[in-house]
mmCIF file of C-alpha atoms in Angstrom:
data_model
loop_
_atom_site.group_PDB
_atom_site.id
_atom_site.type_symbol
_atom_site.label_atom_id
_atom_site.label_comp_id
_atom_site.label_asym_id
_atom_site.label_seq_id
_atom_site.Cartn_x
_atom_site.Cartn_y
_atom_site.Cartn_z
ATOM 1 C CA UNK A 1 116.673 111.594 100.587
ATOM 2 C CA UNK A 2 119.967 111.877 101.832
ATOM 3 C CA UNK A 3 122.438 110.090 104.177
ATOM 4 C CA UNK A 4 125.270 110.466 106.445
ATOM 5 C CA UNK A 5 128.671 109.292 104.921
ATOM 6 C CA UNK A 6 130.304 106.745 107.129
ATOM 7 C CA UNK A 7 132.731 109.056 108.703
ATOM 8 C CA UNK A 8 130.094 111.318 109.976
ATOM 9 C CA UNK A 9 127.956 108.350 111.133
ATOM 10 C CA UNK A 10 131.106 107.373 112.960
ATOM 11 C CA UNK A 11 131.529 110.593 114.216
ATOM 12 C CA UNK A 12 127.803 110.529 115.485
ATOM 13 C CA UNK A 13 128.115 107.340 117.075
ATOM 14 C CA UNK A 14 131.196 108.461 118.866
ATOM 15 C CA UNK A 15 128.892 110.690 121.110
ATOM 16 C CA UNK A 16 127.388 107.922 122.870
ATOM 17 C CA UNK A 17 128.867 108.361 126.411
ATOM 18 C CA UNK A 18 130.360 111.924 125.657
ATOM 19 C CA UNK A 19 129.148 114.667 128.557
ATOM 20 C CA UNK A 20 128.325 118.418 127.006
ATOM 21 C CA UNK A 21 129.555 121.037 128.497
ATOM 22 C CA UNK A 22 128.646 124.188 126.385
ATOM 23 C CA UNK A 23 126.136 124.171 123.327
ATOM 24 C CA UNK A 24 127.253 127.099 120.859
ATOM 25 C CA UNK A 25 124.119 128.133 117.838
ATOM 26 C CA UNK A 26 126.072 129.820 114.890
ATOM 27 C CA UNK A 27 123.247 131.593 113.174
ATOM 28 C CA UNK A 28 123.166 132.501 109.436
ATOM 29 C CA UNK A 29 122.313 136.162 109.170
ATOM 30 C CA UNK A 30 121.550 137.991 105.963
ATOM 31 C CA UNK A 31 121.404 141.969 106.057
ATOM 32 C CA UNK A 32 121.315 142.801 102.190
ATOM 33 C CA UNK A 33 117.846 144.200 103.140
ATOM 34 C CA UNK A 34 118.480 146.006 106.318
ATOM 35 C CA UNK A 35 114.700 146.631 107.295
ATOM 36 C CA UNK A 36 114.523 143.057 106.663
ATOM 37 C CA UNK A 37 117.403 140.456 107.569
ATOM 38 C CA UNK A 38 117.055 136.752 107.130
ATOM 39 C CA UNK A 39 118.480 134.351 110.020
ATOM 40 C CA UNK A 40 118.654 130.785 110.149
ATOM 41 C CA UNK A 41 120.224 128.332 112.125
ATOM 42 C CA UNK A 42 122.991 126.962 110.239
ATOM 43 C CA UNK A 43 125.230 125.177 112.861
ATOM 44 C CA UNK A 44 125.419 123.478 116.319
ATOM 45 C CA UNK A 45 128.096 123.626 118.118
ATOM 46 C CA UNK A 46 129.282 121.319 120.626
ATOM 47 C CA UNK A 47 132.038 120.813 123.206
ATOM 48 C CA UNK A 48 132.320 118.373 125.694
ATOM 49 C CA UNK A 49 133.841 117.597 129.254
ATOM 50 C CA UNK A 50 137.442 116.401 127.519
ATOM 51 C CA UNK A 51 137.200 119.355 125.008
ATOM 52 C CA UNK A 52 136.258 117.559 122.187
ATOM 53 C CA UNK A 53 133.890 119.229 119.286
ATOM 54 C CA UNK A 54 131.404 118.112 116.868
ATOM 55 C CA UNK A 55 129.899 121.094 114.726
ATOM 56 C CA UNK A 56 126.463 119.693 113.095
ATOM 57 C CA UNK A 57 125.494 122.206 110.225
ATOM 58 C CA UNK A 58 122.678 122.275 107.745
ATOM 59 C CA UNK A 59 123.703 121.711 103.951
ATOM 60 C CA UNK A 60 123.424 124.585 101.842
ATOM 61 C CA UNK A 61 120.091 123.406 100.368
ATOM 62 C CA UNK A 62 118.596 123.118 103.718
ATOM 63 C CA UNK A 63 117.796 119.771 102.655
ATOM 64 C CA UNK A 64 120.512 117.644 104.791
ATOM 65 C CA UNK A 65 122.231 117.854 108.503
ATOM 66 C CA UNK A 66 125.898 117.466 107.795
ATOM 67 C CA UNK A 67 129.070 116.878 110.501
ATOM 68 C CA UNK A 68 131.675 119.433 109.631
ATOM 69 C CA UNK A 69 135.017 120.066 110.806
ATOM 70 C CA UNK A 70 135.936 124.073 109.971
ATOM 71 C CA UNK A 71 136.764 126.727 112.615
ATOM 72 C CA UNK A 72 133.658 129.116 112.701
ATOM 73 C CA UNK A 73 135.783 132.157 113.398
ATOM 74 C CA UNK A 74 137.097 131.753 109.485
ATOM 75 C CA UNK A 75 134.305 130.566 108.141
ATOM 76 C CA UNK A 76 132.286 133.899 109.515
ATOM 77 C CA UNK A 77 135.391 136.056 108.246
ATOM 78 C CA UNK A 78 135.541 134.374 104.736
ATOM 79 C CA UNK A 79 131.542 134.988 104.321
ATOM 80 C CA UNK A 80 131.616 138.668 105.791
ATOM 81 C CA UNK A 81 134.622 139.892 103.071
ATOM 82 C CA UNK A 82 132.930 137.162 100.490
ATOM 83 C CA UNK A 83 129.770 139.096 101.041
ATOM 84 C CA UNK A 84 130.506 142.543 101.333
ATOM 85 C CA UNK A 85 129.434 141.621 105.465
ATOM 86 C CA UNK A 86 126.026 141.538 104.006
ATOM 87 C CA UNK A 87 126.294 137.917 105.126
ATOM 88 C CA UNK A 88 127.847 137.257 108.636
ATOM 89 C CA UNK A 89 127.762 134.628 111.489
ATOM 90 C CA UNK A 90 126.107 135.999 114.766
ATOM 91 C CA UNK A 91 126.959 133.088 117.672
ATOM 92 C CA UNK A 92 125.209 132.414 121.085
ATOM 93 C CA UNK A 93 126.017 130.235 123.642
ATOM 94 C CA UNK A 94 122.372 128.218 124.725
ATOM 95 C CA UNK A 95 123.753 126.590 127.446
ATOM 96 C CA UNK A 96 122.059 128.222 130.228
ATOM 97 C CA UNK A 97 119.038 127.776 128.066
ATOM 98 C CA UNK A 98 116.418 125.689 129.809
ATOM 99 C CA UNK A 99 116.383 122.903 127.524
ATOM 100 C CA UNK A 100 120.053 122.669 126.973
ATOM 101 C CA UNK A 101 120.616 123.527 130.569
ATOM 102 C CA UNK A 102 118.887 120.342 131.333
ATOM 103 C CA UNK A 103 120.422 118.393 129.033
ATOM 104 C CA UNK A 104 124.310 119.122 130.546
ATOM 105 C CA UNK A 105 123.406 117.100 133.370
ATOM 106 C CA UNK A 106 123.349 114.139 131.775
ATOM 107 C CA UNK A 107 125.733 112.162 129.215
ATOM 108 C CA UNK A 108 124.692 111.339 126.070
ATOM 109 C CA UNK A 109 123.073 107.799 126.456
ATOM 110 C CA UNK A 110 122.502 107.034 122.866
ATOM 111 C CA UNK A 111 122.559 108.885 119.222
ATOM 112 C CA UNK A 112 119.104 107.319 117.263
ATOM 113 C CA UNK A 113 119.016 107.920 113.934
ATOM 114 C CA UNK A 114 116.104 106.220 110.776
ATOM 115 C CA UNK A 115 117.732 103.700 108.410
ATOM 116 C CA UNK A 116 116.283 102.336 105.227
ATOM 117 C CA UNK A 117 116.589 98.500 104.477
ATOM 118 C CA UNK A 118 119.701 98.903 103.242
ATOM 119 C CA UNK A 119 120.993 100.315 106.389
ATOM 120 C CA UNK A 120 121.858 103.653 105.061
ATOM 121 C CA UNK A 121 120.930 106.735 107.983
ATOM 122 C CA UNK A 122 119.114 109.390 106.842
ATOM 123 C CA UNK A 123 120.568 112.903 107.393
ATOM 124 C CA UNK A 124 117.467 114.916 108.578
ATOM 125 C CA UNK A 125 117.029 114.021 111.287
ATOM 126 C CA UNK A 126 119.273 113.323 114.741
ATOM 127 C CA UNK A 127 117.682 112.223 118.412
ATOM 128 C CA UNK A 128 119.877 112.826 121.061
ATOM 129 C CA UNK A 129 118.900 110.464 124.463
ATOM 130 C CA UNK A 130 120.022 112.104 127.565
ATOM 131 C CA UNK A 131 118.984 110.419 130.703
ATOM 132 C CA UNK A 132 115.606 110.963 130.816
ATOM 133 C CA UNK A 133 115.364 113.250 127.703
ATOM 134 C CA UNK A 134 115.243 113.187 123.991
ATOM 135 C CA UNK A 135 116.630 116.052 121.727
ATOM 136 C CA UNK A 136 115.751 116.224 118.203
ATOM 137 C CA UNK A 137 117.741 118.229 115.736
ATOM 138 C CA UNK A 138 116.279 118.124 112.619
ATOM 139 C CA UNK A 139 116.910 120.251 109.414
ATOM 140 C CA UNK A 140 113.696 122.420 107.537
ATOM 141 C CA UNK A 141 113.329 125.181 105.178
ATOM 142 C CA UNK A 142 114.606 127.900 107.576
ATOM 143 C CA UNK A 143 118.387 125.783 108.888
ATOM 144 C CA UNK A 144 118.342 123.319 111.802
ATOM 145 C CA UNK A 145 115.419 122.924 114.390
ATOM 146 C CA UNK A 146 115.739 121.852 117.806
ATOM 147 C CA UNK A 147 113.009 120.384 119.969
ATOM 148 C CA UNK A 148 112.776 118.317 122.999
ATOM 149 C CA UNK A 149 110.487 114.683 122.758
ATOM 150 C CA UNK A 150 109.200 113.200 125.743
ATOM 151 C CA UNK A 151 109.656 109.866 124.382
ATOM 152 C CA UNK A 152 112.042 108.305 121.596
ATOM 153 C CA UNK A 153 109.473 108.677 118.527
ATOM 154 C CA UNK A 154 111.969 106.681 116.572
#
């Protein structure tokens, strides 16, 4: 398994309290095979009431969420010329989507993450409490996955 360094855990803790006011999905696209492009989600982007970010992003063995701090309009511009632009970012704001539209309304109550005994946080898995929801973001074979619980499964 892996864990969050202490600066990220930091970073994660920091949300508690923190209101979001847009929710950004930087997907991973792939078009080497044009009939047949491959698309993951690879980051989260978030940015709250003070304009503050915190980009969550899937390692690049899909094994890991990691906190990163990189401007996505490079990063998509160094993978496009790196790649021929057989590899490029494609972006979408999901805040008016009905999950995240939800979740706006509310500020982030607490940040719940699994620890072993010797209180290191595993890194696959994030649940975000928001007033009367819970968000999981959780990383899997295809990038990040986001899901709402009805309860805090922690």
């Amino acid at each position: 398994p892996k864990y969050f360094s202490n600066a990220e855990l930091q970073r994660l803790l920091d949300l508690e309290s923190q209101q979001i006011a847009t929710v950004t999905y930087h997907y991973w696209v792939n078009t080497a095979k044009a009939n047949d492009p491959v698309e993951l989600l690879d980051f989260i982007e978030f940015e709250f009431i003070d304009h503050q970010h915190l980009l969550l992003a899937t390692s690049e063995l899909c094994d890991a969420i990691e906190v990163k701090s990189i401007k996505m309009s490079n990063y998509s511009a160094e993978l496009a010329l790196k790649f021929n632009n057989q590899i490029r970012i494609r972006s979408e704001n999901m805040s008016d989507f009905p999950l995240w539209e939800r979740a706006i309304e509310y500020p982030i109550d607490e940040v719940l993450l699994e620890k072993n005994i010797h209180n290191q946080y595993y890194s696959d898995k994030i649940l975000l409490h928001l007033g009367p929801m819970f968000i999981q973001i959780e990383v899997g074979e295809l990038g990040l996955r986001v899901s709402e619980n009805t309860e805090d499964s922690n």
